[in-house]
XYZ file of C-alpha atoms in Angstrom:
653
model
C -38.351 -20.480 28.913
C -39.902 -19.737 25.973
C -37.806 -19.015 22.479
C -38.166 -15.389 22.239
C -37.094 -15.034 25.764
C -34.182 -17.123 25.340
C -33.089 -14.949 22.296
C -33.444 -11.977 24.727
C -31.671 -13.074 27.227
C -28.791 -14.573 25.096
C -28.433 -11.252 23.263
C -27.968 -9.902 26.711
C -25.579 -11.807 27.831
C -23.824 -11.311 24.079
C -23.785 -7.954 24.192
C -22.024 -7.716 27.751
C -19.669 -9.990 26.903
C -18.625 -8.138 23.868
C -18.056 -4.937 25.822
C -14.694 -6.474 27.282
C -13.132 -6.713 24.466
C -12.482 -3.661 21.535
C -13.196 -4.068 18.302
C -14.433 -6.751 17.659
C -17.339 -7.382 15.037
C -20.741 -7.933 16.264
C -21.454 -11.512 16.600
C -23.413 -14.610 17.799
C -21.586 -16.244 20.674
C -25.388 -17.768 22.546
C -27.315 -20.066 21.122
C -30.298 -18.408 18.821
C -33.058 -21.303 19.195
C -33.226 -24.196 21.925
C -35.461 -26.426 18.945
C -33.849 -30.056 18.539
C -32.598 -30.631 15.239
C -34.849 -33.504 13.557
C -32.792 -36.976 13.406
C -32.673 -37.189 9.614
C -29.105 -36.372 8.329
C -28.226 -36.974 4.805
C -31.397 -38.626 4.163
C -30.887 -40.940 6.442
C -32.819 -42.324 9.851
C -31.118 -42.831 13.053
C -33.007 -44.367 16.166
C -32.047 -42.060 18.621
C -34.306 -43.804 20.924
C -32.477 -46.638 21.438
C -29.449 -45.527 21.876
C -28.004 -45.477 25.074
C -26.136 -43.158 26.629
C -22.980 -44.813 27.632
C -19.993 -44.986 25.053
C -19.113 -48.423 24.224
C -16.638 -49.220 21.330
C -16.583 -52.758 20.652
C -13.671 -53.797 18.443
C -15.105 -55.336 14.983
C -13.639 -57.038 12.203
C -10.169 -55.228 10.895
C -11.111 -53.220 7.444
C -8.113 -52.033 5.587
C -8.271 -48.870 4.453
C -7.851 -47.674 0.760
C -9.906 -44.968 0.035
C -7.794 -42.035 -2.183
C -7.465 -38.627 -0.141
C -10.736 -37.437 -2.482
C -12.569 -40.512 -1.486
C -11.727 -39.892 2.305
C -12.958 -36.777 2.270
C -16.770 -37.158 1.140
C -16.616 -40.673 3.381
C -15.839 -37.632 6.092
C -18.890 -35.554 5.471
C -21.007 -37.666 7.773
C -18.245 -37.170 10.606
C -18.200 -33.314 9.845
C -22.045 -33.601 10.103
C -22.059 -35.714 13.675
C -19.211 -32.787 14.899
C -21.466 -30.116 14.187
C -24.449 -31.853 16.426
C -22.020 -32.834 18.709
C -20.905 -28.470 19.205
C -24.933 -27.960 18.402
C -25.804 -29.642 21.871
C -27.665 -32.850 20.097
C -25.460 -35.297 21.506
C -27.496 -37.973 20.905
C -27.870 -37.150 17.154
C -23.370 -37.197 16.654
C -23.162 -40.328 18.910
C -25.189 -42.142 16.802
C -23.748 -41.148 13.896
C -20.610 -41.426 15.411
C -21.653 -45.400 16.326
C -22.191 -46.915 12.856
C -18.629 -47.415 11.730
C -17.088 -46.727 14.855
C -16.311 -50.850 15.637
C -13.942 -50.991 12.209
C -13.239 -47.221 11.182
C -10.288 -45.421 13.643
C -11.755 -41.978 13.289
C -15.231 -42.482 13.934
C -14.400 -44.741 16.537
C -12.097 -41.889 17.901
C -14.977 -39.026 17.340
C -16.768 -41.301 19.900
C -14.552 -41.765 22.410
C -13.646 -37.795 22.253
C -17.573 -37.934 23.315
C -16.564 -39.738 26.819
C -12.948 -37.922 26.700
C -15.029 -34.807 27.140
C -17.516 -35.830 29.297
C -14.747 -37.196 31.745
C -13.402 -34.165 32.523
C -16.674 -31.588 33.586
C -17.877 -34.755 35.746
C -14.278 -35.998 37.258
C -16.020 -39.462 38.185
C -14.414 -42.180 38.162
C -16.436 -44.009 36.514
C -16.335 -42.262 33.492
C -12.903 -41.660 33.969
C -12.814 -45.488 33.532
C -15.503 -45.314 30.149
C -13.408 -43.269 28.575
C -9.789 -44.835 29.288
C -11.486 -48.060 28.343
C -12.828 -46.299 24.458
C -9.834 -44.177 24.342
C -7.471 -48.059 23.878
C -10.229 -49.457 22.231
C -10.020 -46.568 19.550
C -6.313 -47.455 19.461
C -6.530 -50.936 19.216
C -8.664 -50.370 16.311
C -6.275 -48.172 14.518
C -3.247 -50.081 15.647
C -4.877 -53.354 13.859
C -5.680 -51.288 10.386
C -1.576 -50.326 10.029
C -0.680 -54.112 11.275
C -3.283 -55.294 8.527
C -2.540 -53.024 5.683
C -0.273 -54.910 3.025
C 0.928 -53.126 -0.374
C 2.001 -55.866 -2.415
C 5.058 -54.096 -4.252
C 6.060 -51.164 -2.005
C 4.975 -53.305 1.456
C 9.253 -53.442 2.428
C 9.819 -49.629 1.740
C 6.868 -48.849 3.706
C 8.031 -50.736 6.686
C 12.260 -49.772 6.598
C 10.937 -46.644 5.835
C 9.112 -46.025 9.459
C 12.183 -48.419 10.822
C 14.596 -45.633 9.744
C 12.403 -43.479 11.301
C 12.368 -45.098 14.508
C 15.855 -45.366 14.458
C 16.033 -41.299 13.643
C 13.791 -39.528 15.469
C 13.980 -35.959 14.284
C 12.637 -32.383 16.034
C 9.446 -32.496 14.983
C 9.765 -28.238 13.719
C 11.931 -29.633 11.078
C 11.458 -29.786 7.922
C 13.137 -32.921 6.027
C 14.006 -33.361 2.490
C 12.242 -35.566 -0.021
C 14.697 -38.484 -0.874
C 11.981 -40.726 -2.803
C 9.252 -40.852 -5.272
C 5.927 -39.980 -4.631
C 4.534 -43.477 -4.672
C 7.106 -44.154 -1.312
C 4.542 -42.541 0.994
C 2.434 -44.851 2.637
C -1.052 -44.804 1.886
C -3.440 -42.205 2.854
C -5.182 -44.715 5.220
C -2.252 -45.883 7.182
C -1.167 -42.493 7.870
C -4.604 -41.731 9.226
C -4.722 -44.975 11.417
C -0.626 -43.184 13.145
C -2.898 -39.928 14.377
C -5.848 -41.448 15.377
C -3.861 -44.264 17.382
C -1.432 -40.405 18.482
C -4.272 -38.947 19.758
C -5.575 -41.693 21.710
C -2.626 -41.137 23.512
C -2.539 -38.045 24.054
C -6.528 -37.968 25.646
C -5.226 -40.515 27.906
C -2.522 -38.534 28.782
C -4.354 -35.492 29.581
C -7.045 -37.528 31.466
C -3.990 -37.980 33.791
C -3.069 -34.791 33.859
C -5.582 -34.294 35.295
C -5.268 -35.938 38.295
C -2.565 -33.904 39.747
C -0.140 -36.344 41.226
C 3.590 -38.016 40.547
C 2.164 -40.851 39.386
C -0.399 -39.316 37.274
C 1.483 -37.412 36.011
C 4.690 -39.775 34.871
C 1.974 -41.858 33.285
C 1.209 -38.460 30.937
C 4.809 -38.396 30.108
C 4.338 -42.515 28.828
C 1.632 -41.424 26.918
C 2.907 -37.798 25.716
C 5.336 -39.990 24.712
C 3.654 -42.470 22.301
C 1.697 -39.761 20.990
C 4.846 -37.438 19.929
C 6.375 -40.628 18.167
C 3.198 -41.588 16.070
C 2.520 -37.918 15.073
C 6.339 -37.729 14.883
C 6.325 -40.039 12.010
C 3.508 -38.584 10.139
C 4.564 -35.280 10.397
C 7.950 -35.762 8.583
C 6.313 -37.799 6.042
C 4.316 -34.366 5.551
C 6.841 -32.284 5.577
C 8.175 -34.484 2.184
C 5.525 -34.205 0.823
C 5.754 -30.351 0.472
C 3.009 -28.367 -1.303
C 1.789 -30.959 -2.794
C 0.550 -33.001 0.594
C -3.325 -32.836 -0.764
C -2.040 -34.747 -2.782
C -1.210 -37.664 -0.954
C -3.527 -36.843 2.469
C -6.888 -35.987 2.944
C -7.643 -32.743 4.759
C -8.850 -34.515 7.853
C -5.562 -36.312 8.267
C -3.864 -33.395 8.399
C -6.410 -31.442 10.360
C -5.844 -34.142 12.881
C -2.119 -33.966 12.698
C -2.314 -30.021 12.779
C -4.708 -29.968 16.123
C -2.151 -33.220 17.690
C 1.183 -31.715 17.158
C 0.176 -28.236 18.075
C -2.020 -29.958 21.236
C 1.275 -32.052 22.414
C 3.175 -28.418 22.268
C 1.233 -26.612 24.243
C 0.585 -29.285 27.254
C 4.398 -29.889 27.629
C 4.998 -25.998 27.237
C 2.301 -25.558 30.721
C 4.264 -28.964 32.040
C 5.655 -28.354 35.348
C 9.723 -27.939 35.399
C 9.944 -31.475 37.497
C 8.095 -33.001 34.705
C 9.638 -31.443 31.951
C 13.137 -32.195 32.714
C 11.774 -35.812 32.009
C 10.393 -34.699 28.780
C 13.880 -33.164 27.790
C 15.283 -36.239 28.677
C 14.126 -37.496 25.478
C 15.323 -34.558 23.521
C 11.978 -33.169 23.255
C 11.453 -29.380 22.943
C 8.091 -27.728 23.658
C 7.531 -25.264 21.239
C 4.811 -23.333 22.406
C 4.991 -21.022 19.311
C 4.316 -23.435 17.254
C 1.352 -24.992 19.569
C -0.480 -21.798 18.513
C 0.625 -22.361 14.811
C -0.465 -25.501 14.284
C -3.722 -25.118 16.254
C -4.777 -21.769 15.024
C -4.486 -23.260 10.827
C -6.739 -26.654 11.872
C -9.115 -23.928 13.275
C -9.051 -22.046 9.522
C -9.270 -25.442 8.201
C -12.613 -26.445 9.927
C -11.766 -29.749 9.512
C -12.582 -32.649 11.314
C -10.731 -31.266 14.690
C -11.378 -27.849 14.152
C -13.905 -27.581 17.163
C -11.467 -29.576 19.426
C -9.052 -27.125 18.334
C -10.656 -24.466 19.577
C -11.167 -26.377 23.234
C -7.771 -27.191 23.045
C -6.394 -22.986 23.035
C -9.812 -21.679 25.064
C -8.949 -24.605 27.662
C -5.052 -23.341 27.992
C -5.890 -19.717 27.484
C -8.483 -19.976 31.101
C -6.355 -22.243 33.114
C -3.251 -19.724 32.292
C -5.414 -16.432 32.889
C -6.884 -17.807 35.994
C -3.558 -19.435 37.009
C -1.400 -15.852 37.168
C -4.276 -12.983 36.554
C -2.207 -10.203 37.298
C 0.749 -11.672 34.927
C -0.803 -13.278 32.380
C -4.392 -11.292 32.053
C -3.307 -8.954 29.849
C -1.580 -11.368 27.193
C -4.563 -14.129 26.830
C -8.044 -12.445 27.824
C -8.365 -10.540 24.305
C -7.467 -13.284 22.307
C -9.656 -15.561 24.083
C -12.600 -13.605 24.034
C -12.444 -12.949 20.392
C -11.151 -16.871 19.463
C -14.303 -17.158 21.740
C -17.071 -15.081 19.634
C -15.238 -16.761 16.297
C -16.315 -20.448 17.330
C -19.349 -19.452 18.379
C -20.157 -18.034 14.294
C -20.044 -21.264 13.905
C -21.293 -22.968 16.479
C -24.100 -20.928 18.013
C -25.986 -23.622 20.066
C -22.798 -24.976 21.495
C -23.352 -25.449 25.140
C -19.499 -25.988 25.492
C -18.239 -22.795 24.337
C -21.538 -20.906 26.386
C -19.611 -22.870 29.429
C -16.349 -20.758 28.364
C -18.551 -18.564 27.889
C -18.521 -17.873 31.825
C -15.212 -18.596 32.516
C -14.272 -15.742 30.326
C -16.468 -13.760 31.826
C -15.269 -14.330 35.647
C -12.146 -13.690 34.042
C -13.242 -10.560 33.262
C -14.905 -9.718 36.809
C -18.153 -9.429 35.430
C -19.417 -11.839 37.691
C -23.568 -12.017 36.886
C -22.511 -12.113 33.441
C -20.182 -15.686 34.180
C -23.082 -16.963 36.161
C -26.062 -15.953 33.702
C -23.869 -18.145 31.407
C -23.800 -21.226 33.945
C -27.325 -21.230 34.768
C -28.094 -20.510 30.841
C -25.622 -23.658 29.948
C -27.634 -25.960 32.472
C -31.058 -24.786 30.744
C -29.599 -25.465 27.485
C -28.212 -29.524 28.450
C -31.846 -30.737 29.499
C -32.517 -33.863 28.666
C -29.469 -34.418 26.773
C -26.805 -37.013 27.186
C -24.374 -34.556 29.139
C -27.127 -32.917 31.086
C -25.910 -34.044 34.435
C -22.099 -33.478 33.920
C -22.528 -29.596 32.640
C -25.408 -29.859 35.148
C -23.277 -29.956 37.987
C -19.762 -28.055 36.489
C -21.979 -25.391 36.124
C -23.450 -25.970 39.879
C -20.451 -25.519 41.247
C -18.778 -22.736 39.028
C -22.033 -21.112 40.116
C -20.823 -21.838 44.112
C -17.833 -20.353 42.898
C -18.828 -17.386 41.989
C -21.467 -16.842 44.643
C -18.411 -17.604 47.362
C -16.467 -14.433 45.171
C -19.247 -12.339 45.634
C -19.520 -12.876 49.343
C -23.382 -14.409 48.683
C -22.106 -17.315 51.325
C -25.638 -18.432 52.271
C -26.249 -19.083 48.573
C -22.747 -20.766 48.168
C -22.958 -23.241 51.164
C -26.360 -24.075 49.055
C -24.773 -25.310 46.275
C -22.046 -26.783 47.571
C -24.834 -28.880 49.576
C -26.324 -29.915 46.057
C -23.285 -31.241 44.970
C -22.966 -33.116 47.897
C -26.303 -34.385 47.561
C -25.533 -35.540 43.748
C -21.851 -37.171 44.390
C -20.341 -35.290 41.900
C -16.406 -35.298 42.636
C -15.638 -35.158 46.325
C -18.513 -35.313 49.044
C -15.949 -34.695 51.629
C -14.167 -31.373 49.458
C -18.338 -30.681 49.772
C -19.089 -30.480 52.908
C -16.105 -28.694 53.965
C -16.771 -26.012 51.850
C -20.273 -25.867 53.130
C -18.920 -25.612 56.677
C -16.548 -22.955 55.696
C -18.970 -21.408 53.930
C -21.142 -21.175 57.197
C -18.570 -20.212 59.252
C -17.678 -17.211 57.101
C -21.305 -15.453 58.268
C -21.201 -16.613 61.792
C -23.109 -19.745 61.593
C -20.477 -22.056 63.731
C -21.845 -24.538 65.687
C -23.333 -25.496 61.986
C -19.856 -25.268 60.372
C -18.552 -27.692 63.154
C -21.613 -30.287 62.665
C -20.660 -30.126 58.725
C -16.481 -30.299 59.564
C -17.148 -33.022 61.573
C -18.615 -35.127 59.273
C -15.458 -35.000 56.401
C -13.144 -37.709 57.573
C -15.755 -40.513 57.254
C -16.518 -39.541 53.948
C -12.760 -38.809 52.352
C -12.447 -42.066 50.317
C -9.322 -43.476 49.027
C -9.281 -44.362 45.210
C -7.627 -43.885 42.557
C -4.643 -46.793 43.433
C -5.608 -46.216 47.016
C -5.035 -43.053 47.591
C -6.311 -39.702 48.584
C -6.983 -37.812 46.119
C -4.685 -34.170 46.494
C -8.542 -32.151 47.329
C -9.474 -34.930 49.666
C -6.158 -35.233 51.677
C -6.050 -31.522 52.051
C -9.406 -31.230 53.510
C -8.751 -34.081 56.103
C -5.589 -32.686 57.511
C -7.485 -29.606 57.611
C -10.721 -30.673 60.082
C -7.725 -32.744 61.384
C -6.211 -29.809 62.676
C -9.555 -27.813 63.973
C -10.503 -31.570 65.724
C -7.218 -31.578 67.961
C -8.815 -28.168 69.966
C -12.237 -29.427 69.329
C -12.737 -26.817 66.954
C -12.032 -24.216 69.658
C -9.535 -22.768 67.109
C -11.297 -22.150 64.510
C -11.335 -18.198 65.406
C -7.339 -18.693 64.454
C -8.333 -19.976 60.423
C -10.096 -18.732 57.882
C -10.659 -21.742 55.369
C -13.238 -19.947 52.798
C -10.405 -17.488 52.085
C -7.711 -20.454 52.321
C -9.282 -22.181 49.748
C -9.782 -19.171 47.515
C -6.265 -17.688 47.889
C -4.713 -21.705 46.793
C -7.456 -21.496 44.115
C -6.654 -17.669 42.736
C -10.207 -16.759 42.874
C -9.608 -13.733 45.000
C -8.542 -11.207 42.314
C -11.887 -11.121 40.885
C -13.571 -10.317 44.191
C -14.631 -6.534 44.721
C -12.397 -4.126 46.784
C -14.623 -3.356 48.996
C -15.409 -7.176 49.677
C -11.194 -7.477 49.686
C -10.470 -4.723 52.749
C -13.429 -6.818 54.706
C -11.549 -10.182 54.366
C -8.954 -8.274 55.325
C -10.387 -7.518 58.084
C -10.831 -10.992 59.359
C -7.564 -11.940 58.849
C -6.614 -9.856 61.141
C -9.259 -10.530 63.594
C -7.814 -14.223 63.808
C -3.913 -12.911 63.507
C -5.113 -10.573 66.941
C -6.905 -13.926 68.550
C -3.555 -15.800 67.910
C -0.808 -13.459 69.671
C -3.358 -12.898 72.261
C -3.955 -16.445 73.066
C 0.178 -16.462 72.913
C 0.695 -14.048 75.472
C -2.027 -15.829 77.683
C 0.407 -18.919 77.246
C 3.793 -17.230 78.023
C 2.150 -15.190 80.987
C 1.144 -18.623 82.227
C 4.674 -20.319 81.934
C 6.070 -17.296 83.844
C 4.528 -18.496 86.947
C 6.053 -21.526 86.727
C 9.786 -22.734 87.447
C 11.327 -25.502 84.874
C 7.762 -25.027 83.546
C 6.612 -28.629 81.311
C 3.919 -26.726 79.295
C 4.854 -26.297 76.027
C 6.249 -23.731 74.010
C 2.779 -21.753 72.306
C 2.889 -23.746 68.891
C 0.886 -21.193 66.031
C 3.080 -21.312 63.439
C 0.586 -22.811 61.153
C -2.372 -20.550 62.083
C 0.032 -17.995 61.811
C 1.525 -19.182 58.358
C -1.815 -19.551 56.770
C -3.513 -16.248 57.367
C 0.008 -14.596 56.835
C -0.425 -15.995 53.115
C -3.952 -15.642 52.602
C -3.176 -11.639 53.986
C -0.224 -10.859 51.171
C -2.760 -12.548 48.053
C -5.443 -10.076 49.625
C -2.868 -6.487 49.334
C -1.273 -7.602 46.789
C -4.466 -7.600 45.199
C -5.836 -4.292 46.414
C -1.922 -2.355 45.291
C -0.034 -2.850 48.323
C 2.327 -4.838 48.349
C 5.295 -2.950 49.954
C 2.920 -4.396 53.109
C 3.438 -7.806 52.678
C 7.193 -8.466 53.581
C 7.154 -8.424 56.376
C 4.617 -11.519 56.958
C 6.231 -13.428 53.804
C 9.320 -13.366 55.292
C 8.262 -14.573 58.272
C 6.976 -17.619 56.548
C 9.971 -18.514 54.889
C 12.306 -17.778 58.138
C 10.096 -20.002 60.037
C 9.485 -23.179 57.359
C 10.760 -25.826 59.917
C 8.408 -25.247 62.255
C 5.820 -24.951 59.961
C 5.198 -28.709 59.804
C 0.776 -28.975 58.597
C 0.528 -26.754 56.276
C 3.712 -26.896 54.344
C 1.964 -25.273 51.593
C 2.338 -22.123 52.908
C 6.332 -21.644 52.116
C 6.077 -22.230 48.273
C 2.747 -20.541 48.124
C 4.230 -17.464 50.134
C 7.700 -17.380 47.545
C 4.934 -17.024 44.802
C 3.337 -14.000 46.437
C 6.691 -12.467 47.218
C 7.302 -13.135 43.419
C 4.211 -11.404 42.731
C 4.605 -8.067 45.149
C 8.197 -7.952 42.901
C 6.163 -8.019 39.841
C 3.898 -5.321 41.455
C 6.787 -3.114 42.117
C 8.548 -3.924 38.787
C 11.511 -6.195 39.995
C 10.987 -8.681 37.759
C 13.791 -10.239 37.581
C 13.694 -10.862 41.493
C 10.488 -12.114 40.718
C 12.041 -14.657 39.076
C 14.084 -15.525 41.425
C 12.009 -16.477 43.873
C 9.468 -18.549 42.061
C 12.682 -20.565 40.812
C 13.065 -20.953 44.472
C 9.513 -21.774 44.569
C 10.375 -24.234 42.598
C 12.598 -26.727 44.733
C 9.788 -27.997 46.931
C 7.520 -30.296 46.767
C 5.422 -32.668 48.452
C 3.004 -30.332 49.887
C -0.634 -29.569 48.932
C -1.898 -28.810 45.670
C 1.776 -28.880 44.642
C 0.726 -30.054 41.210
C -1.619 -27.021 41.042
C 1.530 -24.207 42.040
C 3.868 -26.241 39.617
C 1.946 -25.536 36.707
C 1.373 -22.054 37.493
C 5.085 -21.064 38.102
C 5.710 -22.965 35.058
C 3.547 -20.219 32.972
C 4.717 -17.043 34.909
C 8.808 -17.941 34.245
C 8.051 -19.406 30.557
C 6.338 -15.842 30.127
C 9.643 -13.606 31.854
C 11.778 -16.225 29.314
C 9.597 -14.907 26.609
C 9.354 -11.580 27.934
C 13.129 -11.242 28.369
C 13.799 -12.671 24.919
C 11.502 -10.330 22.861
C 13.565 -6.746 24.729
C 16.811 -8.312 23.785
């Protein structure tokens, strides 16, 4: 693609997104130029050809950091340039800069680990996940060794005594403690920096575990969040004691890391499921979402070393919140998120990472053509770069989802087939979704062939267990196979998936009406089958024929139908169906997810009918359910919704 054509396409995407935001200054958020940057950096030549795409950190000899804050800031200029390259798509250039001191400098090692972290969360691959964990653990060791090795002959005992007292008397991170010791007693800047780097390693490991959405990984997440919180708390208290003179004793980039870390911890804690939060409360912590936003915004405004990551963190939170509960949180966060995206692109006009968020935000704004165009352009801009495969596959999945939302089932099936061939994520899931798309266009024979492949594609991993998505598709196919795939008329697999993932709100009303007809046909087919079986039973006294058992089929269709009706603005029509699911929950043995999701939809119906207290009551009931498909996905949705109600109530009182 020529540069002029690319710029024209960029301007079209930019203009379209800006129309969704009122009173936003004209800014560029899609890259203007695609030319590679020179491998010259500050007059220094980096050999990009010899730089491996793998992110491997080897711990070298521990070097004590005795630089003053101002000296440290001058030393950090190259790392800041590396981050600029990273967010301008020059991944190998950034990697070469970070690698130079990664074996001994905690911040350089953290920068390299962050690249591995970003790749791991994009690919969802076990190999990339393990590589990121290894890099983060090595970085943690480098930072820990620097703390351990640092000695100040005349002050060392007071430093460790202060640290010991901190461990004995942990205070809330948001409290300001008055300084009772002279400035010379503050730990050296290098030690404080090593602590925040060590803390961020734990924070990123916690996030990687959080993404796996399992009880075991949630517990691991809590453990690593505790580690991160403790280190951040120590540095935060020292920072607070310094007061207005903090810049005298701490460099700007260490403060940037501190703001990013403390803000991120509070933001993540505020979104965790209630059952996980109970474990957090046991440690005496209380998440403060507003403090989290405040610190992350300060980090962004400082233009320090973690400024871009703070933007990524908030955009991720906004995207998660809006997509989890669009009816409730869209008005609260969508405009803020779009403004932040445009601000970020003003400083990193070449960033495919931000362009990916542009695609997400366009979908959340129901502009599917713009969303697909953004994801396609992200793929084009990432070609022949370090993250090409990761970004290409991630975008291909998003495009497949957009095809489903727009009813382009054939295109969606092709996209899922491509992802299957790439072995990106779960092959079993992509075969299942490909079959679900064929089922939507009436090609049942092809759908059955694809569904039949699913069981042999399911692989146990992550500690010998099935991922949530693999467990779900395997159970669904087993249900289909019990009847020799004769019961497919009683299910609508594609719409069921879209309901669970909250994708139906972005469909047009015309497509939703078509979907409603499809669901009603399924319900009619079940009712006819029930009537036939009842007639057969009436012809024989003391019959041994079992009672009709279509509880799972009814429950699935009723929940999805309620979702569609709520989106269409007809919540009063959902009561009968949702009550049936809740009343028959003891009979629903396979699709147990339908009961808590029915409670979620019941809460949405109440919300639309302006009975918010009833919504809160129903959602609190849903929190008590456990051991069902996508439990943790719904749990986060419930946490965000209930927190929003609590915040709204506080504002009104």
